[in-house]
């Protein structure tokens, strides 16, 4: 019996050495180690042995099986690493570059706007997005019964706090902190409970400007807007002001800018502006007899959407790379 086992092991090892490809290797495995293979068949012959002989035979068979399994695995990995079906490695191939990220189209627009105003002498201010009613309404001369204070128009947070609905709050914060003359601008998020559609979202961005000095007039306001338009939209851009009303400016106007959209010059309404209302100056202890100023507030999404031909505001916030990668 022992010889028979040894004979089988020798045959198996020789046959394994002969197996030269994956198919031959698999045929060898089926022949020797398979469920109907030669090892199994010899195992079955254990029936013919006496009770005393069986344990030694079983042990021997198991040892042979294990050694053949190990030999099989090593032959297989040897074959894998030497496999001629793998193409040789070409170290001169350029490789696959990792894709670089980029700034969001709104971030880029904000950076560009800030750069233009910075060049015009505005310094950059910032204010909190969680505000109080003093900065969002009272100090801006918005009376208690004004519709802009309605709970349907604002995100009130309780305890006198709210998400700011306009960046005009930053005007107040700056004037409370620093004495005039002042020339500041700010860009940031504002929040209103609008139902989301192609042109509305509950969060959007505004750019706000404020200039307070002695003898500031509407000419300075229009000049600043005009300079911005030319610098940002090109040398043929125009600015138009239409009479309007805002509680914090007197007189007030809507601002339109003429910009080139898909090769055609078009007027686009961008926001509001005006001369700072004396009541606003008084609220922050600035003497309106000595100081005057102008202010403006423009929608950043409007600027970016028109400029880049984006027809649905929601795309700006969905973070779909296929959309964002285009800019
Ligand atoms: N805060 C206004 C709004 O959100 C926009 C605005 C109008 C800002 C006139 C100003 C201004 O600074 O002077 O609708």
XYZ file of C-alpha atoms and ligand atoms in Angstrom:
341
model
C 0.000 0.000 0.000
C 2.809 2.380 0.930
C 4.444 1.800 -2.415
C 1.202 2.548 -4.199
C 0.975 5.887 -2.393
C 4.572 6.735 -3.175
C 4.083 5.721 -6.777
C 1.071 8.050 -7.041
C 3.024 10.936 -5.510
C 5.927 10.457 -7.895
C 3.634 10.295 -10.906
C 1.786 13.381 -9.752
C 4.976 15.396 -9.321
C 6.283 14.383 -12.708
C 3.010 15.223 -14.406
C 2.922 18.594 -12.658
C 6.400 19.424 -13.910
C 5.193 18.633 -17.445
C 2.130 20.875 -17.252
C 3.188 23.904 -19.285
C 0.083 26.056 -19.481
C -3.014 26.940 -17.504
C -5.168 24.328 -19.263
C -2.680 21.525 -18.579
C -2.406 22.657 -14.975
C -6.158 22.518 -14.565
C -6.316 19.068 -16.185
C -3.656 17.906 -13.719
C -5.657 19.264 -10.792
C -8.806 17.452 -11.929
C -6.883 14.234 -12.550
C -5.117 14.100 -9.186
C -6.919 16.381 -6.726
C -10.416 16.501 -8.227
C -13.488 15.011 -6.543
C -13.288 12.063 -8.927
C -9.520 12.145 -9.083
C -6.861 9.570 -8.332
C -6.233 10.624 -4.738
C -9.909 10.309 -3.917
C -9.971 6.884 -5.569
C -7.026 5.686 -3.504
C -8.626 7.097 -0.344
C -11.648 4.942 -1.125
C -9.471 1.827 -1.092
C -9.029 2.356 2.649
C -12.169 0.196 2.978
C -10.128 -2.871 2.079
C -7.669 -2.341 4.932
C -7.874 -3.723 8.416
C -8.905 -1.462 11.275
C -5.294 -1.317 12.528
C -3.845 -0.287 9.187
C -6.329 2.487 8.468
C -4.993 5.391 10.656
C -1.461 5.186 9.267
C -2.784 4.986 5.728
C -5.088 7.957 6.276
C -2.287 10.084 7.681
C -0.023 9.222 4.809
C -2.674 10.061 2.260
C -3.369 13.404 3.891
C 0.306 14.292 3.852
C 0.510 13.465 0.148
C -2.619 15.497 -0.586
C -1.261 18.532 1.229
C 2.104 18.344 -0.467
C 0.454 18.083 -3.901
C -1.772 21.068 -3.129
C 1.243 23.138 -2.164
C 3.098 22.032 -5.294
C 0.061 22.923 -7.395
C -0.239 26.428 -5.920
C 3.436 27.174 -6.369
C 3.382 25.915 -9.966
C 0.358 28.099 -10.635
C 1.866 31.292 -9.205
C 5.096 30.526 -11.065
C 3.076 30.318 -14.270
C 1.107 33.530 -13.523
C 4.198 35.637 -13.033
C 5.834 34.302 -16.164
C 2.642 34.475 -18.213
C 3.454 35.512 -21.779
C -0.099 36.867 -22.228
C 0.744 39.959 -20.127
C 2.041 42.781 -22.315
C 5.517 43.953 -21.407
C 5.549 47.162 -19.373
C 6.418 50.282 -21.389
C 8.082 52.715 -19.029
C 8.034 55.473 -21.658
C 4.195 55.602 -21.619
C 3.040 59.010 -20.296
C 0.761 57.510 -17.652
C -2.646 58.663 -16.480
C -2.685 62.182 -15.037
C -4.800 62.781 -11.921
C -7.589 65.269 -12.569
C -7.090 68.653 -10.888
C -9.929 70.327 -9.077
C -10.913 73.921 -9.741
C -12.715 76.778 -8.082
C -16.519 76.723 -8.209
C -17.897 79.080 -10.855
C -19.442 81.263 -8.123
C -16.200 81.416 -6.155
C -14.438 82.477 -9.316
C -17.026 85.159 -10.012
C -16.688 86.463 -6.444
C -12.891 86.535 -6.705
C -13.117 88.483 -9.970
C -15.628 90.983 -8.571
C -13.514 91.524 -5.449
C -10.459 92.086 -7.582
C -12.146 94.783 -9.670
C -13.473 96.662 -6.624
C -10.156 96.299 -4.815
C -8.456 97.969 -7.753
C -11.005 100.789 -7.457
C -9.931 101.396 -3.865
C -12.605 99.453 -1.964
C -11.404 97.427 0.976
C -13.021 94.081 1.653
C -15.278 93.758 4.691
C -17.128 90.797 6.116
C -20.105 90.222 8.346
C -21.899 87.285 9.972
C -24.604 85.276 8.211
C -26.476 84.839 11.490
C -27.645 88.365 12.222
C -29.944 90.322 14.486
C -32.870 92.506 13.478
C -30.974 95.674 14.318
C -28.395 95.092 11.582
C -30.789 93.513 9.091
C -33.684 96.001 9.517
C -33.759 98.712 12.206
C -30.449 100.389 11.509
C -31.224 100.189 7.783
C -34.302 102.342 8.326
C -36.707 99.458 7.678
C -39.764 100.107 9.885
C -41.451 97.473 12.069
C -44.425 97.139 9.718
C -42.406 96.862 6.499
C -43.335 93.786 4.388
C -39.633 92.838 4.090
C -39.808 91.927 7.804
C -42.581 89.386 7.293
C -41.856 85.883 8.574
C -42.618 84.545 5.101
C -39.695 86.603 3.762
C -37.088 85.673 6.363
C -35.493 82.808 8.236
C -36.004 83.866 11.842
C -34.057 81.739 14.305
C -35.697 82.894 17.533
C -34.201 84.993 20.330
C -33.976 87.976 17.980
C -31.694 86.180 15.559
C -32.114 85.500 11.861
C -30.199 84.497 8.741
C -29.388 87.786 7.029
C -31.630 88.494 4.036
C -29.223 91.027 2.498
C -25.561 92.001 2.688
C -26.573 95.587 3.521
C -26.107 94.432 7.141
C -22.357 94.740 6.566
C -22.767 98.495 5.889
C -24.036 98.899 9.437
C -21.388 96.644 10.983
C -18.584 98.552 9.260
C -19.961 101.998 10.174
C -20.375 100.886 13.800
C -16.735 99.805 13.888
C -14.911 102.497 11.955
C -15.310 106.247 11.554
C -15.656 107.729 8.029
C -14.256 108.163 5.438
C -15.081 104.597 4.387
C -14.947 102.747 1.099
C -15.754 99.083 1.530
C -17.305 96.179 -0.321
C -18.375 92.720 0.743
C -19.491 89.517 -0.960
C -21.490 86.876 0.820
C -24.456 84.606 1.265
C -27.946 85.806 2.026
C -31.037 83.744 2.831
C -34.717 84.022 1.938
C -37.389 81.331 2.130
C -38.070 81.281 -1.620
C -39.422 78.184 -3.312
C -36.670 76.699 -5.449
C -37.046 77.068 -9.192
C -34.867 78.032 -12.152
C -34.357 81.589 -10.863
C -34.952 81.332 -7.091
C -33.131 79.615 -4.270
C -33.335 79.966 -0.490
C -29.669 81.007 -0.391
C -27.796 83.200 -2.829
C -24.950 85.725 -2.940
C -24.755 89.489 -3.074
C -21.996 92.007 -3.551
C -22.452 95.157 -1.501
C -20.574 98.448 -1.676
C -20.502 101.463 0.629
C -18.660 104.743 0.333
C -18.927 107.471 2.968
C -16.996 110.719 2.703
C -17.432 114.467 2.621
C -19.205 115.658 -0.488
C -19.988 112.235 -2.038
C -22.697 112.555 -4.702
C -24.653 110.387 -7.089
C -22.026 111.118 -9.721
C -19.572 109.125 -7.615
C -22.095 106.308 -7.343
C -22.709 106.103 -11.052
C -18.979 106.422 -11.782
C -18.183 103.515 -9.476
C -20.845 101.292 -11.052
C -19.755 102.344 -14.515
C -16.089 101.608 -13.802
C -17.054 98.207 -12.468
C -19.189 97.428 -15.514
C -16.416 98.379 -17.934
C -13.760 96.461 -16.002
C -15.885 93.376 -15.574
C -18.060 93.137 -18.683
C -15.756 94.852 -21.169
C -15.087 98.300 -22.669
C -18.525 98.629 -24.276
C -20.535 97.852 -21.135
C -23.114 100.438 -19.964
C -24.910 101.240 -16.702
C -28.496 102.391 -16.350
C -30.175 103.593 -13.160
C -33.976 103.522 -12.844
C -35.731 105.407 -10.020
C -36.845 103.061 -7.262
C -37.241 102.836 -3.516
C -35.196 101.269 -0.731
C -35.644 102.299 2.914
C -31.884 102.725 3.413
C -31.181 104.999 0.429
C -32.611 108.312 -0.712
C -32.795 108.707 -3.647
C -32.785 105.028 -4.672
C -32.398 103.327 -8.028
C -32.398 99.918 -9.672
C -29.140 99.103 -11.434
C -29.043 97.568 -14.909
C -25.858 96.768 -16.760
C -25.505 96.229 -20.474
C -23.393 93.170 -21.118
C -22.595 90.913 -24.019
C -24.499 87.642 -23.807
C -23.817 85.125 -26.565
C -22.522 87.894 -28.809
C -25.480 90.212 -28.236
C -25.513 93.271 -25.952
C -28.356 93.081 -23.466
C -29.595 95.020 -20.429
C -29.649 92.912 -17.287
C -31.137 94.010 -13.971
C -28.507 93.377 -11.296
C -29.673 95.054 -8.082
C -30.187 98.342 -6.292
C -28.295 101.445 -5.232
C -28.692 104.937 -3.902
C -27.446 107.653 -1.586
C -27.279 106.465 2.015
C -30.376 107.684 3.874
C -29.588 110.218 6.670
C -31.519 107.974 9.082
C -29.027 105.166 8.447
C -26.095 107.467 9.205
C -27.825 108.665 12.392
C -28.381 105.057 13.498
C -24.615 104.542 13.559
C -23.780 107.985 14.995
C -22.427 109.515 11.822
C -23.424 113.146 11.288
C -25.399 113.367 8.008
C -24.683 117.094 7.850
C -20.977 116.388 7.574
C -20.914 113.068 5.722
C -22.732 111.685 2.695
C -22.373 108.369 0.962
C -23.598 105.945 -1.629
C -24.369 102.224 -1.448
C -25.183 99.457 -3.871
C -26.080 95.794 -3.769
C -25.925 93.413 -6.736
C -26.860 89.744 -7.178
C -23.817 87.561 -7.827
C -25.763 84.599 -9.241
C -27.344 86.937 -11.767
C -23.946 88.130 -12.877
C -22.501 84.600 -13.122
C -25.572 83.087 -14.763
C -25.764 85.756 -17.439
C -22.069 85.761 -18.022
C -21.722 81.998 -18.394
C -25.131 81.287 -19.925
C -26.422 79.245 -16.962
C -30.205 78.975 -17.200
C -31.037 77.245 -13.902
C -29.759 78.562 -10.559
C -30.113 75.108 -8.925
C -27.211 73.741 -10.964
C -24.916 76.067 -9.039
C -25.591 74.212 -5.797
C -25.937 70.594 -6.909
C -22.196 69.970 -7.091
C -22.525 67.891 -10.222
C -18.998 67.783 -11.576
C -20.180 67.362 -15.166
C -21.750 70.815 -14.846
C -19.035 72.503 -12.791
C -16.155 71.253 -14.935
C -17.354 73.403 -17.849
C -16.260 76.686 -16.309
N -30.238 95.088 -0.074
C -31.019 95.229 -1.294
C -31.697 93.907 -1.605
O -31.291 92.907 -1.124
C -30.140 95.648 -2.430
C -29.618 97.049 -2.262
C -30.323 98.124 -2.739
C -28.439 97.268 -1.598
C -29.873 99.406 -2.623
C -27.959 98.562 -1.414
C -28.710 99.637 -1.946
O -26.831 98.842 -0.806
O -28.235 100.897 -1.810
O -32.629 93.904 -2.352
